[in-house]
mmCIF file of C-alpha atoms in Angstrom:
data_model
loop_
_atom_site.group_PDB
_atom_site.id
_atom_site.type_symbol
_atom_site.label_atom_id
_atom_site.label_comp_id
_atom_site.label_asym_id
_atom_site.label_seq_id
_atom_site.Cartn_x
_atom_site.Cartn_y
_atom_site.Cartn_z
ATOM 1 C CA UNK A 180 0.000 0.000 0.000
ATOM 2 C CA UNK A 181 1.106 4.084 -0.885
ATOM 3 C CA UNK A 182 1.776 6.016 2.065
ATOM 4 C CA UNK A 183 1.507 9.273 2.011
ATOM 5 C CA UNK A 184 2.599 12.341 4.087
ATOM 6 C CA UNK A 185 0.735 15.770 4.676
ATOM 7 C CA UNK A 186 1.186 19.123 7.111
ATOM 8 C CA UNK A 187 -2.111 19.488 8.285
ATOM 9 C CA UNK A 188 -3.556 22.376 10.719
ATOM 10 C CA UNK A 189 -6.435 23.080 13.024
ATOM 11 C CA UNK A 190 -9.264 22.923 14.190
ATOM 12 C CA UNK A 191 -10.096 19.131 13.403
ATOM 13 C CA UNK A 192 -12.498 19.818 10.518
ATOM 14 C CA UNK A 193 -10.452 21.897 8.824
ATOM 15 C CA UNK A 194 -7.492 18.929 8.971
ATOM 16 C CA UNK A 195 -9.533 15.882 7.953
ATOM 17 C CA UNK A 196 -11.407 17.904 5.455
ATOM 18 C CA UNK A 197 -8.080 18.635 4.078
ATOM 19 C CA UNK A 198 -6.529 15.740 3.958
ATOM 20 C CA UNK A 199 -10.434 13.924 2.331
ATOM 21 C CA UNK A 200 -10.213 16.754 -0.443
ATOM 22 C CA UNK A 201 -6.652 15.674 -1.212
ATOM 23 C CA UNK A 202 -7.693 12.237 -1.445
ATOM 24 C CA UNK A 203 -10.507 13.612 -3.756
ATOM 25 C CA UNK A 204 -8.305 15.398 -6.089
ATOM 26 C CA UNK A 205 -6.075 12.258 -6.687
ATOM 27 C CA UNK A 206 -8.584 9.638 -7.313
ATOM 28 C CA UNK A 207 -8.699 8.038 -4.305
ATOM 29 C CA UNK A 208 -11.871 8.444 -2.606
ATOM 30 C CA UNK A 209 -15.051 9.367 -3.982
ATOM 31 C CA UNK A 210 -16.970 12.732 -2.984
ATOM 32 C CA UNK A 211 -18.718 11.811 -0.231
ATOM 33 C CA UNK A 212 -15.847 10.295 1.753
ATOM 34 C CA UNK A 213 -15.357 13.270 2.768
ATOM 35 C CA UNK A 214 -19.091 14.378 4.374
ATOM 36 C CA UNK A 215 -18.669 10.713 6.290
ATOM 37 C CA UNK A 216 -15.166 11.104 7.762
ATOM 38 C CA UNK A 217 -16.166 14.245 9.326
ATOM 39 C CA UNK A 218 -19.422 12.950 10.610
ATOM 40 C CA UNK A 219 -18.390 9.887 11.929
ATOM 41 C CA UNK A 220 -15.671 11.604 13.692
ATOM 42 C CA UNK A 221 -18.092 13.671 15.364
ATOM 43 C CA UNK A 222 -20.818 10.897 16.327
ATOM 44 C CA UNK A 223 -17.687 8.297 17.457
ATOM 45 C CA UNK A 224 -14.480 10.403 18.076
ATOM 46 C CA UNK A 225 -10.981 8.625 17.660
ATOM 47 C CA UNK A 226 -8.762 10.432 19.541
ATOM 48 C CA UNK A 227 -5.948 7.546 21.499
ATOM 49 C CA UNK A 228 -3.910 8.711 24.459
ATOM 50 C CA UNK A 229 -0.706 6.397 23.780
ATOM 51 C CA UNK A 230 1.143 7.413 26.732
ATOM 52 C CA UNK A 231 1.714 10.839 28.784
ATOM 53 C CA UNK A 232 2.565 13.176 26.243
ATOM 54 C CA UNK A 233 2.223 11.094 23.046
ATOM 55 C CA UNK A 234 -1.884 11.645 21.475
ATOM 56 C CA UNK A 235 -2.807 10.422 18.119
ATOM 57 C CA UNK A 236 -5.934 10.012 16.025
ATOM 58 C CA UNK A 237 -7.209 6.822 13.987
ATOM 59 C CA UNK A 238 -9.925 8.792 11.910
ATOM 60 C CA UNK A 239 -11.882 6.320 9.463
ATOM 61 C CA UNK A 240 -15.123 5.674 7.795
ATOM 62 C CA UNK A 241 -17.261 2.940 5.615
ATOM 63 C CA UNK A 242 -14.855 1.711 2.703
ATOM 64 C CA UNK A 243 -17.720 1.968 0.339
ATOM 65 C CA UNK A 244 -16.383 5.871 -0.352
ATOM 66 C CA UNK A 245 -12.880 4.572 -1.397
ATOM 67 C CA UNK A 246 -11.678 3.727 -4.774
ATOM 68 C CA UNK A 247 -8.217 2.955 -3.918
ATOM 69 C CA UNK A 248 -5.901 1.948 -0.938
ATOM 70 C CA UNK A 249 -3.795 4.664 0.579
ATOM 71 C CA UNK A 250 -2.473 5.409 3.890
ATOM 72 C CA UNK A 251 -2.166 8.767 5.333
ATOM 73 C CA UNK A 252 -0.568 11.035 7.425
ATOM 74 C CA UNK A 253 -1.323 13.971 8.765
ATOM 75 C CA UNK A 254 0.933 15.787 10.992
ATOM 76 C CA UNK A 255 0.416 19.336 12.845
ATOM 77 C CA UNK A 256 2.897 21.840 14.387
ATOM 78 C CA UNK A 257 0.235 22.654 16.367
ATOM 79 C CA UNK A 258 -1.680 20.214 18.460
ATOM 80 C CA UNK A 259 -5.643 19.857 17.100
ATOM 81 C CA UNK A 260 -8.177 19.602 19.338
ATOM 82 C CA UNK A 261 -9.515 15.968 18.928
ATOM 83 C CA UNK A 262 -12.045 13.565 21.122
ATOM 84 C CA UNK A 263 -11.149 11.167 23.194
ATOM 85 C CA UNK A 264 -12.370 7.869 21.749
ATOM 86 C CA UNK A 265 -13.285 6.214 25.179
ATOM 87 C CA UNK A 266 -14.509 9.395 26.622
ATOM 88 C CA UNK A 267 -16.120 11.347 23.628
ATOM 89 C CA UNK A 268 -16.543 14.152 26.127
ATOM 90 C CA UNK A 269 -13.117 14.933 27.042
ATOM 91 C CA UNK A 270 -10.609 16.659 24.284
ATOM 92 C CA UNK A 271 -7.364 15.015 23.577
ATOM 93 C CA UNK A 272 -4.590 17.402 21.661
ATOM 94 C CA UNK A 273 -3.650 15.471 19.078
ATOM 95 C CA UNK A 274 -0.657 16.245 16.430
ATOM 96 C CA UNK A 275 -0.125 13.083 14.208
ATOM 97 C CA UNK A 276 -3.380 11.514 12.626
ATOM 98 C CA UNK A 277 -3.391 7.921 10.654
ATOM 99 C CA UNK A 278 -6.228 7.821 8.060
ATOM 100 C CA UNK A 279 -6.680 4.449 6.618
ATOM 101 C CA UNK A 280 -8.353 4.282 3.134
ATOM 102 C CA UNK A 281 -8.715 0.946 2.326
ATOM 103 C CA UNK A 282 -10.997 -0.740 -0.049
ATOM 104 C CA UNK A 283 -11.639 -4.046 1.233
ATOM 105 C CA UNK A 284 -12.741 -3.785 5.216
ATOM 106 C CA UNK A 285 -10.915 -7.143 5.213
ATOM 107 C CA UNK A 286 -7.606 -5.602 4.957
ATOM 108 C CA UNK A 287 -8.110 -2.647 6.901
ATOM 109 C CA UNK A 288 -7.535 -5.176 9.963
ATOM 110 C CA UNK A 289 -4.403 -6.263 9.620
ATOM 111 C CA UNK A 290 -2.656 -3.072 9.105
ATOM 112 C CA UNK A 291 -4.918 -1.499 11.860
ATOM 113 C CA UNK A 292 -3.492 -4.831 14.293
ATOM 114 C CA UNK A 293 -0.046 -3.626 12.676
ATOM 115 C CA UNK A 294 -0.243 0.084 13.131
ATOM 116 C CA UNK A 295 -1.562 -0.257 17.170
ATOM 117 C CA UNK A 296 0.894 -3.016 17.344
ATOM 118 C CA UNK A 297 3.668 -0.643 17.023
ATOM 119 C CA UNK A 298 2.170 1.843 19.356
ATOM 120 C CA UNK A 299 4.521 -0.145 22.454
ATOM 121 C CA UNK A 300 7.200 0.592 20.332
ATOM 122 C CA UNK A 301 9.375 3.559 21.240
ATOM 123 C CA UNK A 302 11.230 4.233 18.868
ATOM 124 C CA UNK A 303 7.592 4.716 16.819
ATOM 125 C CA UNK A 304 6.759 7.153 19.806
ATOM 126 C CA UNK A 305 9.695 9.120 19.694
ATOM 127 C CA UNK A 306 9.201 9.765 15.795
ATOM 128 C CA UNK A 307 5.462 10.697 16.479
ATOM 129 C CA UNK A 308 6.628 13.134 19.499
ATOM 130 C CA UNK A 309 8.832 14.730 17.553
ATOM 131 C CA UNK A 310 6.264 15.291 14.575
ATOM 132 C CA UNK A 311 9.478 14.116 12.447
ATOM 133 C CA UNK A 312 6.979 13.192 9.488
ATOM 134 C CA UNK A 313 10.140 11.570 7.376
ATOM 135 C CA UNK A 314 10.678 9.196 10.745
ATOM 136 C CA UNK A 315 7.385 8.377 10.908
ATOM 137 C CA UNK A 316 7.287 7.712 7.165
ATOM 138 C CA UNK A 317 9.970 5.205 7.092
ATOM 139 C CA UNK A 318 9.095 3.513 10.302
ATOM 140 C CA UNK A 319 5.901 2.880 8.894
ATOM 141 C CA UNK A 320 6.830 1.749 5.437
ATOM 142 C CA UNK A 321 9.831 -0.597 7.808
ATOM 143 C CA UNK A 322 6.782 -1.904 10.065
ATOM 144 C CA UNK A 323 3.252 -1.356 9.133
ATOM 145 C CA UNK A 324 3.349 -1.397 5.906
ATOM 146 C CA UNK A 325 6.697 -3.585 4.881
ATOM 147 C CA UNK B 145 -16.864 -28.342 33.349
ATOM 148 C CA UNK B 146 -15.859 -24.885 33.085
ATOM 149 C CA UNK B 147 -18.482 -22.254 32.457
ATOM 150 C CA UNK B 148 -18.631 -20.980 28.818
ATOM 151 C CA UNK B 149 -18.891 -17.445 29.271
ATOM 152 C CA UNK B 150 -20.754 -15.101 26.664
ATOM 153 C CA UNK B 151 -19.057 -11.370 25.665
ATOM 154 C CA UNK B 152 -19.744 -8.691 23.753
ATOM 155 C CA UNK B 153 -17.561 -6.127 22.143
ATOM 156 C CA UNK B 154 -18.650 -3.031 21.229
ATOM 157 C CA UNK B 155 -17.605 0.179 19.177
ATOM 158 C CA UNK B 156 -18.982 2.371 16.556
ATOM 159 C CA UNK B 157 -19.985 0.694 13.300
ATOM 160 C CA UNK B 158 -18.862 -3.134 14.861
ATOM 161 C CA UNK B 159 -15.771 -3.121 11.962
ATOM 162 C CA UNK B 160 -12.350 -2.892 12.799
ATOM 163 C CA UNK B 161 -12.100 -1.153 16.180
ATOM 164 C CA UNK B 162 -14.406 -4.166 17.845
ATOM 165 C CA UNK B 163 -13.145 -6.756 15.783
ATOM 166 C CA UNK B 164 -9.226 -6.203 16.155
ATOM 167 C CA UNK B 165 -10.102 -5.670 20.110
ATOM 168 C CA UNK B 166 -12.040 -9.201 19.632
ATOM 169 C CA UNK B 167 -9.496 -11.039 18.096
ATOM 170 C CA UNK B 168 -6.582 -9.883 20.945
ATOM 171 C CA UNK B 169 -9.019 -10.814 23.413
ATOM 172 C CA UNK B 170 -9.421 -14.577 22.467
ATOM 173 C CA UNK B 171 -5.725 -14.271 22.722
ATOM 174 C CA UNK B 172 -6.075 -13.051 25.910
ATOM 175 C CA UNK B 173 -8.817 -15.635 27.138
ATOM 176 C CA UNK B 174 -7.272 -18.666 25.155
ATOM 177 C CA UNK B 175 -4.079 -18.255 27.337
ATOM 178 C CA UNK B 176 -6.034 -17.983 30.407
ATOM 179 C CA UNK B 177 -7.572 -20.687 29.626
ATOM 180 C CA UNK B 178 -11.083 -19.376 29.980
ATOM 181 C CA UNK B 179 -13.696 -20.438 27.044
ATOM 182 C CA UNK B 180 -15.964 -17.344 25.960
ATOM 183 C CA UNK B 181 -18.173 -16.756 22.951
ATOM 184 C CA UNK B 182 -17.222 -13.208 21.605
ATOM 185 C CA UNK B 183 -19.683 -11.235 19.554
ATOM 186 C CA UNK B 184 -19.143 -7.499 18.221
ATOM 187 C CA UNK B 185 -21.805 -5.563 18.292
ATOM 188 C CA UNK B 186 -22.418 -1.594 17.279
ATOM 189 C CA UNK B 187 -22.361 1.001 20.319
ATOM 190 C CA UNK B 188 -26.158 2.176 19.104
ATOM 191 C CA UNK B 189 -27.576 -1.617 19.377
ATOM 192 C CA UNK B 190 -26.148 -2.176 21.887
ATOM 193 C CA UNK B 191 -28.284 -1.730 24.747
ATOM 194 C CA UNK B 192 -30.823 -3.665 23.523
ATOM 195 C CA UNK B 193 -28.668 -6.349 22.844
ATOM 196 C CA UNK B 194 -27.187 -7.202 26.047
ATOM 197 C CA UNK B 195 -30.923 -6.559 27.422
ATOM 198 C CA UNK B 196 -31.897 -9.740 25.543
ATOM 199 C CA UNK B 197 -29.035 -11.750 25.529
ATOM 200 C CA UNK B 198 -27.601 -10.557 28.850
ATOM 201 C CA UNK B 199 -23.699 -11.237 28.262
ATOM 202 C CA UNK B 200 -21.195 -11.521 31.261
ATOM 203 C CA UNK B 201 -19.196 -8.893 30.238
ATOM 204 C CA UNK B 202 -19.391 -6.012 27.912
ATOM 205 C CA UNK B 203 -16.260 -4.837 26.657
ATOM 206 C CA UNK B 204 -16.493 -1.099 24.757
ATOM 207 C CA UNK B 205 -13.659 0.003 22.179
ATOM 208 C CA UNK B 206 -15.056 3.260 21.272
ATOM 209 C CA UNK B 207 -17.615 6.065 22.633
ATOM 210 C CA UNK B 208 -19.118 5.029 26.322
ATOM 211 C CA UNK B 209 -21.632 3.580 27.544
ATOM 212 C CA UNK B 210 -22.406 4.519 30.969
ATOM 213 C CA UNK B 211 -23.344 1.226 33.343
ATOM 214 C CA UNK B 212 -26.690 2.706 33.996
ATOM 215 C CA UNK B 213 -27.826 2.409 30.408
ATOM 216 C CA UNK B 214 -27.052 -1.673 30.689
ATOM 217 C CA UNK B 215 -29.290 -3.988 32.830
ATOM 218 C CA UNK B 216 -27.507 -4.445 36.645
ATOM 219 C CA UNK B 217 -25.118 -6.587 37.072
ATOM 220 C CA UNK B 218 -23.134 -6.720 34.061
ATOM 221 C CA UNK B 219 -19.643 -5.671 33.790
ATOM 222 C CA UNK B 220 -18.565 -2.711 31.831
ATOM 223 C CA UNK B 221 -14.799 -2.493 30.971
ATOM 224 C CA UNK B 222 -12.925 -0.318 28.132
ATOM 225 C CA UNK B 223 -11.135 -2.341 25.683
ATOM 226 C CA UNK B 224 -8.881 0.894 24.891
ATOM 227 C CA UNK B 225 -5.686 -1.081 26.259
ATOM 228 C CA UNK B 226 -6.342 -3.545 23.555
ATOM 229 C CA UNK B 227 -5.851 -0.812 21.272
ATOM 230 C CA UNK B 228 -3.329 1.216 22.671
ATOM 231 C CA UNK B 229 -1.689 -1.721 23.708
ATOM 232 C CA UNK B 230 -0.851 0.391 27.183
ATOM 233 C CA UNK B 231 -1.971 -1.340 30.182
ATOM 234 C CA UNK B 232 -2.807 -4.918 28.356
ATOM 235 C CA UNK B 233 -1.642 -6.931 31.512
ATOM 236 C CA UNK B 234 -3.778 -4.639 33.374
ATOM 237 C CA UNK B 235 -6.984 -5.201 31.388
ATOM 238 C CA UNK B 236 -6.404 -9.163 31.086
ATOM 239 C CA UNK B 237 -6.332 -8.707 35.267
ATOM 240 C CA UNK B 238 -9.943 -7.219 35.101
ATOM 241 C CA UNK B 239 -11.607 -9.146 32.888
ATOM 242 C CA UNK B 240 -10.509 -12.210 33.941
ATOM 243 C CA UNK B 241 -11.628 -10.897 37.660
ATOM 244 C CA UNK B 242 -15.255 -9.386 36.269
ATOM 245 C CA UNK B 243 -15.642 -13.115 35.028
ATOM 246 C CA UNK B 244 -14.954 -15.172 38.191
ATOM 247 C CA UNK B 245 -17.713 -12.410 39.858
ATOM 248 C CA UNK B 246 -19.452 -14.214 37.340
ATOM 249 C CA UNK B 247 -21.796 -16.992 38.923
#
């Protein structure tokens, strides 16, 4: 699967809407991938507390809106103000989001299994602390993706 | 024989959140030796689900459920760990204790 890399800024909508009309643009997704990732954000928020200081987001929606597989990255100077996926209520800063879009919900799992599996890892951590989006790229391609 | 214990996991549309969290919990249970049917279920059905088939445990991967919206008795507990994969020894420690509540 493609990976690819974007600087993305705040406030949430403006981010994932972003990163969906990119998606758009090259092919990817279909127009109304878009309207859904945004909405289901809202109704079931995916904001993940890895560890004191380390917050990322797992943003995703129905595969139906996706015309081919791609994986990525959005990464923020600033932090953007994100939900907490166990407690919706509470916020979560948040400056590295993964975006799946994957065709077949079959093989969203595995690299979803792969991706979380690597959240223990620290040398993944470090990389997504220090927003180092070339780090993050090749540790991905190395263990997600490889 | 050991009791065959009946779980659900829940999360927003019942896809990949509840289903990865499923699969690392049979891990989980299949070392401890405990035998469980696991279901995934979506967060909006789910209320009326566990009303009818009134599970031992409910295990939630995404939004919340608040105990009082589930019929007394059954166990809540947040599969986040399984996700995370902070505080996994942890969670195997309370759902293997919510189940031996478990008459």
């Amino acid at each position: 699967m493609e990976l690819k890399c974007y600087q993305v800024k705040g406030p949430r909508e403006f981010a994932l809407g972003y990163l969906s009309d990119q998606l758009l643009e090259q092919g990817y997704v279909n127009d109304s991938f878009k309207r859904s990732l945004l909405e289901r954000e809202r109704i079931f928020p995916t904001g993940l507390n890895l560890s004191d200081s380390v917050n990322v987001a797992i943003p995703h929606t129905e595969c139906c809106y996706v015309k081919k597989d791609l994986f990525v990255i959005g990464i923020s100077e600033e932090p953007i103000i994100f939900n907490r996926i166990d407690e919706p209520e509470e916020e979560l800063p948040v400056n590295v989001i993964f975006l799946f879009a994957i065709v077949n919900p079959k093989s969203y799992l595995p690299f979803l299994a792969s991706l979380t599996e690597n959240f223990s890892n620290e040398d993944f951590m470090d990389c997504i602390k220090m927003k180092d989006s070339k780090k993050i790229e090749e540790y991905l391609y190395l263990h997600v993706l490889g | 024989m050991a009791k065959k214990y009946f779980i659900y996991v829940a999360c927003g549309s019942a896809a990949a959140t509840s289903n990865l969290v499923r699969s690392r919990l049979l891990d989980i249970l299949e070392k401890e030796k405990i035998e469980a049917q696991v279901e995934v279920a979506r967060i909006s059905e789910l209320v009326n689900l566990v009303a009818n088939r009134m599970p031992d445990l409910v295990i939630i991967t995404a939004g919340s459920v608040k105990n009082k919206d589930l019929p007394a008795g059954i166990p809540v507990v947040s599969g986040l760990p399984l996700m995370t994969m902070f505080g996994v020894e942890k969670f195997g420690k309370e759902i293997k204790e919510a189940l031996l509540k478990v008459a």
